[in-house]
């Protein structure tokens, strides 16, 4: 795969610079980290994270393909997503433990409780086979895991995270509804160091390599891997190749020219509220509704300029739904905040304590977006 066509469709991209062993991270509007520090290099961790997420993406692709080809699959049968979810988590957990045996802590969505119940053996066998097949496709690991190894790997994701030490943060399949529909989903992996997100990887197996709003592109290949390390910028490569390009968020300054992303699922984000906000901003384009943190990836390369996530009252956001996406966008020059304009705090454990929702855009548009969100929330609270 040549990166030249990528340069044509994403004019902001530049070739990957050589990694620096130690770098300064300047204070920025990035909500994933703060203060001037001599930053650590996380190159080794990033390499391992890319490998783990890519292997997991391959596993998920295989399951989704057989799901879509199956005529007998019942609409309500969630077993494919179950198998892929657990398989992805086991694989990522195993790879990271192999690479970093001394210090390992993982905050992840799944645990093996249901898999240890009576009647789950067939499911566990299917997951184990998938994980072993995926490992066999990579020359680094000449091992065959037992079902107990797989269950243990899944259960290694029980850490609570927090403000001390290092913790990997994983959503093995973000956007399970999209996965079942044959649509967008992501494998989202990030690393927290002392409560700050220091690297993130988003594997997006169904995201086109060309901008999603470019219907005339001759290239219809899908499968993108986004990755970012604190202070090092954001990059994208095809899932099946190593040709890397730097990505940057849209530079749009006039909100009328901005298009915005939101959840496909109305249950996950209030579409009526985002529509009101878009109206206030003068946004002309209709919302682009897609599942999962693919939205962060697409925004990081300028496919759209705004992402609004406004969950219904009472919903508590989990760190694995935002950590990787947050650093990919901020390192691409964007800003991620809660609806009141506060940076996201990943140091409090599994949950993000937020004011109302999450908004994402470039630095120029953020103040205008915060204002429109505030006015719309006030209007909604007192409709007269
Ligand atoms: P998205 O595809 O962007 O809508 O986000 C998918 C994520 O939304 C899933 O991984 C869930 O963790 C999360 N989610 C589940 N239920 C809700 C809800 N009621 N409101 C907001 N997000 C939710
Ligand atoms: Mg999720």
mmCIF file of C-alpha atoms and ligand atoms in Angstrom:
data_model
loop_
_atom_site.group_PDB
_atom_site.id
_atom_site.type_symbol
_atom_site.label_atom_id
_atom_site.label_comp_id
_atom_site.label_asym_id
_atom_site.label_seq_id
_atom_site.Cartn_x
_atom_site.Cartn_y
_atom_site.Cartn_z
ATOM 1 C CA UNK A 1 0.000 0.000 0.000
ATOM 2 C CA UNK A 2 1.459 3.349 -1.018
ATOM 3 C CA UNK A 3 1.033 6.301 1.282
ATOM 4 C CA UNK A 4 0.834 8.668 -1.681
ATOM 5 C CA UNK A 5 -2.873 8.259 -2.246
ATOM 6 C CA UNK A 6 -3.365 8.765 1.491
ATOM 7 C CA UNK A 7 -1.504 12.064 1.134
ATOM 8 C CA UNK A 8 -3.851 13.120 -1.611
ATOM 9 C CA UNK A 9 -7.036 12.375 0.318
ATOM 10 C CA UNK A 10 -5.727 13.612 3.667
ATOM 11 C CA UNK A 11 -3.690 16.708 2.722
ATOM 12 C CA UNK A 12 -2.627 17.292 6.325
ATOM 13 C CA UNK A 13 -0.673 14.074 6.566
ATOM 14 C CA UNK A 14 3.067 13.953 6.645
ATOM 15 C CA UNK A 15 5.435 11.051 6.773
ATOM 16 C CA UNK A 16 6.076 9.425 10.148
ATOM 17 C CA UNK A 17 9.032 11.104 11.859
ATOM 18 C CA UNK A 18 11.570 8.932 13.665
ATOM 19 C CA UNK A 19 10.487 8.345 17.258
ATOM 20 C CA UNK A 20 12.246 10.373 19.938
ATOM 21 C CA UNK A 21 13.425 8.545 23.027
ATOM 22 C CA UNK A 22 12.546 11.412 25.342
ATOM 23 C CA UNK A 23 10.374 14.379 24.568
ATOM 24 C CA UNK A 24 8.940 17.475 26.110
ATOM 25 C CA UNK A 25 5.191 17.670 26.248
ATOM 26 C CA UNK A 26 4.005 21.231 26.312
ATOM 27 C CA UNK A 27 0.960 22.363 28.228
ATOM 28 C CA UNK A 28 -1.912 22.131 25.815
ATOM 29 C CA UNK A 29 -5.649 22.015 25.780
ATOM 30 C CA UNK A 30 -5.340 18.257 25.691
ATOM 31 C CA UNK A 31 -7.634 16.870 28.301
ATOM 32 C CA UNK A 32 -5.746 13.608 28.620
ATOM 33 C CA UNK A 33 -2.695 15.049 30.345
ATOM 34 C CA UNK A 34 -1.495 18.338 31.755
ATOM 35 C CA UNK A 35 1.481 20.376 33.008
ATOM 36 C CA UNK A 36 4.938 20.725 31.524
ATOM 37 C CA UNK A 37 6.853 17.540 32.143
ATOM 38 C CA UNK A 38 9.810 15.802 30.638
ATOM 39 C CA UNK A 39 7.715 13.054 29.165
ATOM 40 C CA UNK A 40 8.615 9.408 29.203
ATOM 41 C CA UNK A 41 8.882 7.554 25.948
ATOM 42 C CA UNK A 42 6.232 4.879 25.595
ATOM 43 C CA UNK A 43 7.457 3.539 22.249
ATOM 44 C CA UNK A 44 7.785 -0.046 23.454
ATOM 45 C CA UNK A 45 4.307 0.034 24.964
ATOM 46 C CA UNK A 46 2.900 1.582 21.797
ATOM 47 C CA UNK A 47 4.434 -1.118 19.601
ATOM 48 C CA UNK A 48 2.932 -3.823 21.828
ATOM 49 C CA UNK A 49 -0.453 -2.085 21.922
ATOM 50 C CA UNK A 50 -0.580 -1.825 18.115
ATOM 51 C CA UNK A 51 0.249 -5.479 17.775
ATOM 52 C CA UNK A 52 -2.329 -6.573 20.373
ATOM 53 C CA UNK A 53 -5.095 -4.412 18.876
ATOM 54 C CA UNK A 54 -4.303 -5.539 15.316
ATOM 55 C CA UNK A 55 -4.464 -9.212 16.292
ATOM 56 C CA UNK A 56 -7.738 -8.614 18.120
ATOM 57 C CA UNK A 57 -9.111 -6.762 15.087
ATOM 58 C CA UNK A 58 -8.324 -9.742 12.888
ATOM 59 C CA UNK A 59 -10.135 -12.037 15.305
ATOM 60 C CA UNK A 60 -13.191 -9.759 15.323
ATOM 61 C CA UNK A 61 -13.192 -9.461 11.526
ATOM 62 C CA UNK A 62 -13.262 -13.221 11.222
ATOM 63 C CA UNK A 63 -16.215 -13.527 13.596
ATOM 64 C CA UNK A 64 -18.126 -10.664 11.974
ATOM 65 C CA UNK A 65 -17.609 -12.166 8.528
ATOM 66 C CA UNK A 66 -19.019 -15.535 9.563
ATOM 67 C CA UNK A 67 -21.882 -13.764 11.351
ATOM 68 C CA UNK A 68 -22.829 -11.859 8.204
ATOM 69 C CA UNK A 69 -22.530 -14.937 6.003
ATOM 70 C CA UNK A 70 -24.658 -17.070 8.292
ATOM 71 C CA UNK A 71 -28.256 -17.517 7.115
ATOM 72 C CA UNK A 72 -29.340 -19.189 10.299
ATOM 73 C CA UNK A 73 -28.200 -16.457 12.675
ATOM 74 C CA UNK A 74 -31.124 -15.214 14.713
ATOM 75 C CA UNK A 75 -31.345 -11.440 15.079
ATOM 76 C CA UNK A 76 -31.292 -11.702 18.852
ATOM 77 C CA UNK A 77 -28.440 -14.167 19.071
ATOM 78 C CA UNK A 78 -25.613 -12.275 20.743
ATOM 79 C CA UNK A 79 -23.209 -15.208 20.786
ATOM 80 C CA UNK A 80 -21.002 -13.919 17.931
ATOM 81 C CA UNK A 81 -20.366 -10.668 19.762
ATOM 82 C CA UNK A 82 -19.848 -12.602 22.987
ATOM 83 C CA UNK A 83 -17.251 -14.828 21.368
ATOM 84 C CA UNK A 84 -15.478 -11.900 19.694
ATOM 85 C CA UNK A 85 -15.617 -9.710 22.822
ATOM 86 C CA UNK A 86 -14.056 -12.333 25.084
ATOM 87 C CA UNK A 87 -11.636 -13.484 22.379
ATOM 88 C CA UNK A 88 -10.446 -9.942 21.769
ATOM 89 C CA UNK A 89 -9.955 -9.303 25.497
ATOM 90 C CA UNK A 90 -8.114 -12.607 26.034
ATOM 91 C CA UNK A 91 -5.820 -11.902 23.098
ATOM 92 C CA UNK A 92 -4.944 -8.334 24.089
ATOM 93 C CA UNK A 93 -4.452 -9.351 27.704
ATOM 94 C CA UNK A 94 -2.201 -12.281 26.735
ATOM 95 C CA UNK A 95 -0.046 -10.215 24.362
ATOM 96 C CA UNK A 96 0.438 -7.390 26.869
ATOM 97 C CA UNK A 97 1.320 -9.803 29.671
ATOM 98 C CA UNK A 98 3.882 -11.472 27.422
ATOM 99 C CA UNK A 99 5.453 -8.107 26.618
ATOM 100 C CA UNK A 100 5.303 -6.632 30.136
ATOM 101 C CA UNK A 101 5.340 -9.514 32.620
ATOM 102 C CA UNK A 102 6.793 -7.436 35.454
ATOM 103 C CA UNK A 103 4.183 -4.691 35.615
ATOM 104 C CA UNK A 104 0.725 -5.556 34.393
ATOM 105 C CA UNK A 105 -2.620 -4.023 35.240
ATOM 106 C CA UNK A 106 -5.613 -4.018 32.909
ATOM 107 C CA UNK A 107 -8.974 -2.286 33.252
ATOM 108 C CA UNK A 108 -11.277 -3.984 30.765
ATOM 109 C CA UNK A 109 -14.950 -4.449 30.128
ATOM 110 C CA UNK A 110 -15.347 -8.236 30.409
ATOM 111 C CA UNK A 111 -14.788 -10.911 33.048
ATOM 112 C CA UNK A 112 -15.118 -14.680 32.858
ATOM 113 C CA UNK A 113 -17.992 -15.119 35.374
ATOM 114 C CA UNK A 114 -20.558 -16.146 32.759
ATOM 115 C CA UNK A 115 -18.055 -18.342 30.959
ATOM 116 C CA UNK A 116 -17.463 -20.386 34.098
ATOM 117 C CA UNK A 117 -21.163 -21.255 34.435
ATOM 118 C CA UNK A 118 -22.610 -24.652 33.527
ATOM 119 C CA UNK A 119 -23.340 -24.973 29.825
ATOM 120 C CA UNK A 120 -20.732 -22.407 28.717
ATOM 121 C CA UNK A 121 -18.051 -24.961 27.790
ATOM 122 C CA UNK A 122 -18.837 -24.913 24.066
ATOM 123 C CA UNK A 123 -18.567 -21.126 24.034
ATOM 124 C CA UNK A 124 -15.250 -21.264 25.897
ATOM 125 C CA UNK A 125 -13.934 -23.830 23.422
ATOM 126 C CA UNK A 126 -14.915 -21.574 20.499
ATOM 127 C CA UNK A 127 -13.197 -18.581 22.110
ATOM 128 C CA UNK A 128 -10.067 -20.620 22.866
ATOM 129 C CA UNK A 129 -9.848 -21.855 19.267
ATOM 130 C CA UNK A 130 -10.232 -18.331 17.919
ATOM 131 C CA UNK A 131 -7.539 -16.982 20.239
ATOM 132 C CA UNK A 132 -5.124 -19.789 19.343
ATOM 133 C CA UNK A 133 -5.790 -19.353 15.613
ATOM 134 C CA UNK A 134 -5.042 -15.639 15.940
ATOM 135 C CA UNK A 135 -1.850 -16.253 17.900
ATOM 136 C CA UNK A 136 -0.745 -18.806 15.312
ATOM 137 C CA UNK A 137 -1.052 -16.122 12.626
ATOM 138 C CA UNK A 138 1.674 -14.121 14.400
ATOM 139 C CA UNK A 139 5.162 -15.600 14.432
ATOM 140 C CA UNK A 140 6.107 -14.133 17.821
ATOM 141 C CA UNK A 141 4.111 -16.562 19.921
ATOM 142 C CA UNK A 142 4.557 -20.291 19.517
ATOM 143 C CA UNK A 143 2.080 -21.229 22.237
ATOM 144 C CA UNK A 144 -1.257 -22.956 22.448
ATOM 145 C CA UNK A 145 -3.453 -21.674 25.240
ATOM 146 C CA UNK A 146 -5.715 -23.957 27.256
ATOM 147 C CA UNK A 147 -9.267 -22.905 28.050
ATOM 148 C CA UNK A 148 -8.119 -22.087 31.596
ATOM 149 C CA UNK A 149 -5.307 -19.864 30.201
ATOM 150 C CA UNK A 150 -7.909 -18.007 28.154
ATOM 151 C CA UNK A 151 -10.245 -17.549 31.131
ATOM 152 C CA UNK A 152 -7.333 -16.296 33.242
ATOM 153 C CA UNK A 153 -6.280 -13.865 30.516
ATOM 154 C CA UNK A 154 -9.847 -12.499 30.399
ATOM 155 C CA UNK A 155 -9.880 -12.122 34.187
ATOM 156 C CA UNK A 156 -6.651 -10.164 34.192
ATOM 157 C CA UNK A 157 -8.801 -7.211 33.152
ATOM 158 C CA UNK A 158 -10.166 -6.704 36.651
ATOM 159 C CA UNK A 159 -8.025 -3.778 37.710
ATOM 160 C CA UNK A 160 -9.798 -0.658 38.947
ATOM 161 C CA UNK A 161 -7.324 1.825 37.416
ATOM 162 C CA UNK A 162 -6.787 5.056 39.352
ATOM 163 C CA UNK A 163 -4.206 7.774 39.808
ATOM 164 C CA UNK A 164 -1.225 5.617 40.779
ATOM 165 C CA UNK A 165 0.999 3.474 38.564
ATOM 166 C CA UNK A 166 0.301 2.249 35.045
ATOM 167 C CA UNK A 167 -2.907 0.661 33.826
ATOM 168 C CA UNK A 168 -3.902 -0.585 30.403
ATOM 169 C CA UNK A 169 -7.494 0.311 29.502
ATOM 170 C CA UNK A 170 -9.349 -1.866 27.010
ATOM 171 C CA UNK A 171 -12.674 -2.019 25.273
ATOM 172 C CA UNK A 172 -12.327 -5.321 23.392
ATOM 173 C CA UNK A 173 -15.220 -4.427 21.076
ATOM 174 C CA UNK A 174 -16.514 -0.912 21.368
ATOM 175 C CA UNK A 175 -19.793 -0.583 19.491
ATOM 176 C CA UNK A 176 -21.159 -4.112 19.850
ATOM 177 C CA UNK A 177 -24.427 -2.996 18.267
ATOM 178 C CA UNK A 178 -22.535 -1.830 15.197
ATOM 179 C CA UNK A 179 -20.618 -5.096 15.144
ATOM 180 C CA UNK A 180 -23.860 -7.096 15.082
ATOM 181 C CA UNK A 181 -25.351 -4.850 12.384
ATOM 182 C CA UNK A 182 -22.285 -5.372 10.196
ATOM 183 C CA UNK A 183 -21.326 -1.745 10.796
ATOM 184 C CA UNK A 184 -18.615 0.162 12.621
ATOM 185 C CA UNK A 185 -16.868 -0.982 15.787
ATOM 186 C CA UNK A 186 -13.425 -0.523 17.317
ATOM 187 C CA UNK A 187 -10.880 -2.268 19.482
ATOM 188 C CA UNK A 188 -9.813 0.507 21.824
ATOM 189 C CA UNK A 189 -6.664 0.217 23.919
ATOM 190 C CA UNK A 190 -4.970 2.930 25.973
ATOM 191 C CA UNK A 191 -2.339 3.220 28.676
ATOM 192 C CA UNK A 192 -2.748 5.355 31.789
ATOM 193 C CA UNK A 193 0.352 6.484 33.655
ATOM 194 C CA UNK A 194 -0.399 8.136 36.992
ATOM 195 C CA UNK A 195 -3.950 8.869 35.904
ATOM 196 C CA UNK A 196 -3.097 10.408 32.506
ATOM 197 C CA UNK A 197 -3.672 8.799 29.123
ATOM 198 C CA UNK A 198 -0.201 8.460 27.602
ATOM 199 C CA UNK A 199 -0.921 6.332 24.558
ATOM 200 C CA UNK A 200 -3.897 5.055 22.629
ATOM 201 C CA UNK A 201 -4.630 2.703 19.782
ATOM 202 C CA UNK A 202 -7.915 2.421 17.904
ATOM 203 C CA UNK A 203 -8.340 -0.476 15.512
ATOM 204 C CA UNK A 204 -11.304 0.224 13.240
ATOM 205 C CA UNK A 205 -11.771 -2.824 10.971
ATOM 206 C CA UNK A 206 -14.662 -1.390 8.931
ATOM 207 C CA UNK A 207 -13.614 2.232 8.578
ATOM 208 C CA UNK A 208 -12.752 3.171 4.970
ATOM 209 C CA UNK A 209 -9.182 4.322 4.428
ATOM 210 C CA UNK A 210 -10.519 7.326 2.561
ATOM 211 C CA UNK A 211 -12.713 9.998 4.222
ATOM 212 C CA UNK A 212 -16.159 8.668 5.014
ATOM 213 C CA UNK A 213 -17.869 11.586 3.284
ATOM 214 C CA UNK A 214 -15.920 11.021 0.069
ATOM 215 C CA UNK A 215 -18.385 9.002 -1.966
ATOM 216 C CA UNK A 216 -16.408 9.393 -5.173
ATOM 217 C CA UNK A 217 -13.209 7.836 -3.914
ATOM 218 C CA UNK A 218 -11.914 5.088 -6.207
ATOM 219 C CA UNK A 219 -10.517 3.345 -3.131
ATOM 220 C CA UNK A 220 -13.036 1.326 -1.158
ATOM 221 C CA UNK A 221 -10.604 -0.465 1.141
ATOM 222 C CA UNK A 222 -11.493 -0.600 4.823
ATOM 223 C CA UNK A 223 -9.536 -1.204 8.024
ATOM 224 C CA UNK A 224 -7.687 1.599 9.846
ATOM 225 C CA UNK A 225 -5.382 1.638 12.833
ATOM 226 C CA UNK A 226 -5.060 4.987 14.639
ATOM 227 C CA UNK A 227 -2.399 5.462 17.289
ATOM 228 C CA UNK A 228 -0.955 8.228 19.397
ATOM 229 C CA UNK A 229 1.632 8.694 22.100
ATOM 230 C CA UNK A 230 1.685 11.715 24.377
ATOM 231 C CA UNK A 231 3.580 14.566 22.747
ATOM 232 C CA UNK A 232 4.174 12.575 19.563
ATOM 233 C CA UNK A 233 1.176 13.321 17.321
ATOM 234 C CA UNK A 234 -1.478 10.982 15.913
ATOM 235 C CA UNK A 235 -1.018 8.562 13.071
ATOM 236 C CA UNK A 236 -3.061 6.242 10.920
ATOM 237 C CA UNK A 237 -2.102 3.152 8.997
ATOM 238 C CA UNK A 238 -4.073 0.523 7.133
ATOM 239 C CA UNK A 239 -4.741 -2.464 9.415
ATOM 240 C CA UNK A 240 -2.951 -4.754 6.992
ATOM 241 C CA UNK A 241 0.105 -2.605 6.247
ATOM 242 C CA UNK A 242 2.664 -0.463 7.999
ATOM 243 C CA UNK A 243 2.535 2.604 5.720
ATOM 244 C CA UNK A 244 1.914 5.288 8.288
ATOM 245 C CA UNK A 245 0.592 8.814 7.872
ATOM 246 C CA UNK A 246 0.243 11.648 10.365
ATOM 247 C CA UNK A 247 -3.309 12.859 10.856
ATOM 248 C CA UNK A 248 -4.711 16.187 11.936
ATOM 249 C CA UNK A 249 -8.174 17.365 12.913
ATOM 250 C CA UNK A 250 -10.172 19.606 10.619
ATOM 251 C CA UNK A 251 -9.127 23.245 10.624
ATOM 252 C CA UNK A 252 -12.674 24.491 9.956
ATOM 253 C CA UNK A 253 -13.311 27.732 11.850
ATOM 254 C CA UNK A 254 -16.781 28.566 10.629
ATOM 255 C CA UNK A 255 -19.301 26.275 12.373
ATOM 256 C CA UNK A 256 -21.609 26.555 9.359
ATOM 257 C CA UNK A 257 -19.063 24.528 7.418
ATOM 258 C CA UNK A 258 -18.593 21.918 10.131
ATOM 259 C CA UNK A 259 -20.200 18.510 10.051
ATOM 260 C CA UNK A 260 -20.755 16.555 13.240
ATOM 261 C CA UNK A 261 -20.646 12.995 14.497
ATOM 262 C CA UNK A 262 -22.894 11.373 17.026
ATOM 263 C CA UNK A 263 -23.902 7.885 18.171
ATOM 264 C CA UNK A 264 -25.908 5.775 15.784
ATOM 265 C CA UNK A 265 -27.960 4.623 18.782
ATOM 266 C CA UNK A 266 -30.423 7.248 20.023
ATOM 267 C CA UNK A 267 -30.329 5.481 23.400
ATOM 268 C CA UNK A 268 -26.646 6.444 23.759
ATOM 269 C CA UNK A 269 -26.903 10.139 22.930
ATOM 270 C CA UNK A 270 -29.752 12.656 22.793
ATOM 271 C CA UNK A 271 -30.178 13.330 19.097
ATOM 272 C CA UNK A 272 -32.749 16.059 19.740
ATOM 273 C CA UNK A 273 -30.268 17.985 21.904
ATOM 274 C CA UNK A 274 -27.389 17.680 19.431
ATOM 275 C CA UNK A 275 -29.745 18.824 16.692
ATOM 276 C CA UNK A 276 -30.610 21.928 18.735
ATOM 277 C CA UNK A 277 -26.911 22.649 19.326
ATOM 278 C CA UNK A 278 -26.121 22.164 15.626
ATOM 279 C CA UNK A 279 -28.952 24.536 14.742
ATOM 280 C CA UNK A 280 -27.542 27.194 17.092
ATOM 281 C CA UNK A 281 -24.111 26.780 15.514
ATOM 282 C CA UNK A 282 -25.579 27.075 12.033
ATOM 283 C CA UNK A 283 -24.289 23.640 11.019
ATOM 284 C CA UNK A 284 -25.783 22.829 7.619
ATOM 285 C CA UNK A 285 -24.742 19.205 7.109
ATOM 286 C CA UNK A 286 -26.881 16.408 8.568
ATOM 287 C CA UNK A 287 -25.405 14.457 11.501
ATOM 288 C CA UNK A 288 -23.052 11.601 10.693
ATOM 289 C CA UNK A 289 -24.185 8.742 12.938
ATOM 290 C CA UNK A 290 -21.719 5.954 13.535
ATOM 291 C CA UNK A 291 -21.043 3.488 16.315
ATOM 292 C CA UNK A 292 -18.093 3.368 18.684
ATOM 293 C CA UNK A 293 -14.819 5.281 19.043
ATOM 294 C CA UNK A 294 -14.472 5.107 15.271
ATOM 295 C CA UNK A 295 -15.955 8.615 15.612
ATOM 296 C CA UNK A 296 -12.781 9.796 17.392
ATOM 297 C CA UNK A 297 -10.608 8.209 14.692
ATOM 298 C CA UNK A 298 -12.607 9.745 11.855
ATOM 299 C CA UNK A 299 -12.534 13.142 13.573
ATOM 300 C CA UNK A 300 -8.767 12.925 14.137
ATOM 301 C CA UNK A 301 -8.215 12.796 10.381
ATOM 302 C CA UNK A 302 -10.691 15.579 9.631
ATOM 303 C CA UNK A 303 -13.629 13.573 8.255
ATOM 304 C CA UNK A 304 -15.847 15.825 10.371
ATOM 305 C CA UNK A 305 -15.165 18.688 12.779
ATOM 306 C CA UNK A 306 -17.392 18.033 15.801
ATOM 307 C CA UNK A 307 -18.413 15.013 17.899
ATOM 308 C CA UNK A 308 -21.211 15.390 20.444
ATOM 309 C CA UNK A 309 -22.015 12.674 22.938
ATOM 310 C CA UNK A 310 -24.915 13.604 25.180
ATOM 311 C CA UNK A 311 -26.141 10.539 27.101
ATOM 312 C CA UNK A 312 -29.532 10.414 28.771
ATOM 313 C CA UNK A 313 -29.687 11.327 32.463
ATOM 314 C CA UNK A 314 -28.072 8.916 34.864
ATOM 315 C CA UNK A 315 -25.642 7.216 32.462
ATOM 316 C CA UNK A 316 -22.047 6.984 33.745
ATOM 317 C CA UNK A 317 -19.338 6.931 31.103
ATOM 318 C CA UNK A 318 -16.592 4.285 31.409
ATOM 319 C CA UNK A 319 -12.935 5.122 30.817
ATOM 320 C CA UNK A 320 -12.518 2.378 28.183
ATOM 321 C CA UNK A 321 -15.120 4.080 25.979
ATOM 322 C CA UNK A 322 -12.999 7.256 25.688
ATOM 323 C CA UNK A 323 -9.348 6.867 26.747
ATOM 324 C CA UNK A 324 -7.906 5.751 23.396
ATOM 325 C CA UNK A 325 -10.155 8.071 21.369
ATOM 326 C CA UNK A 326 -9.291 11.019 23.588
ATOM 327 C CA UNK A 327 -5.538 10.839 23.041
ATOM 328 C CA UNK A 328 -5.884 10.078 19.318
ATOM 329 C CA UNK A 329 -7.916 13.274 18.881
ATOM 330 C CA UNK A 330 -5.874 15.510 21.193
ATOM 331 C CA UNK A 331 -2.586 14.457 19.625
ATOM 332 C CA UNK A 332 -4.148 15.280 16.243
ATOM 333 C CA UNK A 333 -4.715 18.836 17.495
ATOM 334 C CA UNK A 334 -8.262 18.465 18.784
ATOM 335 C CA UNK A 335 -9.868 19.067 22.162
ATOM 336 C CA UNK A 336 -11.999 16.659 24.217
ATOM 337 C CA UNK A 337 -14.089 18.072 27.082
ATOM 338 C CA UNK A 338 -17.207 17.439 29.050
ATOM 339 C CA UNK A 339 -20.272 19.482 28.158
ATOM 340 C CA UNK A 340 -19.327 22.146 30.711
ATOM 341 C CA UNK A 341 -15.857 22.607 29.229
ATOM 342 C CA UNK A 342 -13.852 20.579 31.773
ATOM 343 C CA UNK A 343 -11.102 18.205 30.649
ATOM 344 C CA UNK A 344 -11.842 14.501 31.141
ATOM 345 C CA UNK A 345 -10.298 12.961 34.244
ATOM 346 C CA UNK A 346 -9.191 9.355 33.758
ATOM 347 C CA UNK A 347 -7.648 9.037 37.219
ATOM 348 C CA UNK A 348 -10.800 8.250 39.185
ATOM 349 C CA UNK A 349 -11.140 4.536 38.438
ATOM 350 C CA UNK A 350 -13.460 2.892 35.939
ATOM 351 C CA UNK A 351 -15.849 5.812 35.548
ATOM 352 C CA UNK A 352 -15.537 9.337 34.238
ATOM 353 C CA UNK A 353 -17.358 11.829 36.430
ATOM 354 C CA UNK A 354 -18.769 14.184 33.880
ATOM 355 C CA UNK A 355 -20.994 17.161 33.590
ATOM 356 C CA UNK A 356 -23.699 16.029 31.116
ATOM 357 C CA UNK A 357 -21.730 14.681 28.157
ATOM 358 C CA UNK A 358 -18.621 14.806 26.002
ATOM 359 C CA UNK A 359 -17.847 17.243 23.206
ATOM 360 C CA UNK A 360 -14.950 17.088 20.788
ATOM 361 C CA UNK A 361 -13.736 19.525 18.165
ATOM 362 C CA UNK A 362 -10.759 21.645 17.126
ATOM 363 C CA UNK A 363 -9.308 24.408 19.309
ATOM 364 C CA UNK A 364 -10.942 27.246 17.351
ATOM 365 C CA UNK A 365 -14.455 25.827 17.486
ATOM 366 C CA UNK A 366 -14.417 24.590 21.093
ATOM 367 C CA UNK A 367 -15.387 27.899 22.802
ATOM 368 C CA UNK A 368 -18.268 28.374 20.332
ATOM 369 C CA UNK A 369 -19.379 24.778 20.844
ATOM 370 C CA UNK A 370 -19.300 25.081 24.653
ATOM 371 C CA UNK A 371 -21.450 28.221 24.426
ATOM 372 C CA UNK A 372 -23.987 26.553 22.125
ATOM 373 C CA UNK A 373 -24.138 23.500 24.397
ATOM 374 C CA UNK A 374 -24.688 25.670 27.488
ATOM 375 C CA UNK A 375 -27.464 27.699 25.823
ATOM 376 C CA UNK A 376 -29.159 24.572 24.479
ATOM 377 C CA UNK A 377 -29.066 22.866 27.876
ATOM 378 C CA UNK A 378 -30.592 25.984 29.480
ATOM 379 C CA UNK A 379 -33.310 26.070 26.835
ATOM 380 C CA UNK A 380 -34.055 22.405 27.313
ATOM 381 C CA UNK A 381 -34.312 22.857 31.089
ATOM 382 C CA UNK A 382 -36.755 25.782 30.748
ATOM 383 C CA UNK A 383 -38.454 25.405 27.355
ATOM 384 C CA UNK A 384 -40.282 28.763 27.537
HETATM 385 P P1 LIG B 1 -21.517 4.595 20.670
HETATM 386 O O1 LIG B 1 -21.407 3.528 19.670
HETATM 387 O O2 LIG B 1 -20.632 5.767 20.426
HETATM 388 O O3 LIG B 1 -22.928 4.995 20.907
HETATM 389 O O4 LIG B 1 -20.955 4.032 22.032
HETATM 390 C C1 LIG B 1 -20.913 2.707 22.352
HETATM 391 C C2 LIG B 1 -20.749 2.594 23.843
HETATM 392 O O5 LIG B 1 -21.823 3.228 24.492
HETATM 393 C C3 LIG B 1 -20.791 1.183 24.359
HETATM 394 O O6 LIG B 1 -19.511 0.628 24.421
HETATM 395 C C4 LIG B 1 -21.366 1.311 25.744
HETATM 396 O O7 LIG B 1 -20.393 1.183 26.746
HETATM 397 C C5 LIG B 1 -21.905 2.706 25.791
HETATM 398 N N1 LIG B 1 -23.294 2.763 26.251
HETATM 399 C C6 LIG B 1 -24.092 1.734 26.595
HETATM 400 N N2 LIG B 1 -25.290 2.191 27.033
HETATM 401 C C7 LIG B 1 -25.228 3.525 26.958
HETATM 402 C C8 LIG B 1 -26.151 4.566 27.278
HETATM 403 N N3 LIG B 1 -27.352 4.314 27.736
HETATM 404 N N4 LIG B 1 -25.750 5.836 27.081
HETATM 405 C C9 LIG B 1 -24.523 6.124 26.615
HETATM 406 N N5 LIG B 1 -23.614 5.170 26.265
HETATM 407 C C10 LIG B 1 -23.953 3.904 26.457
HETATM 408 MG MG1 LIG B 2 -17.633 0.449 24.572
#
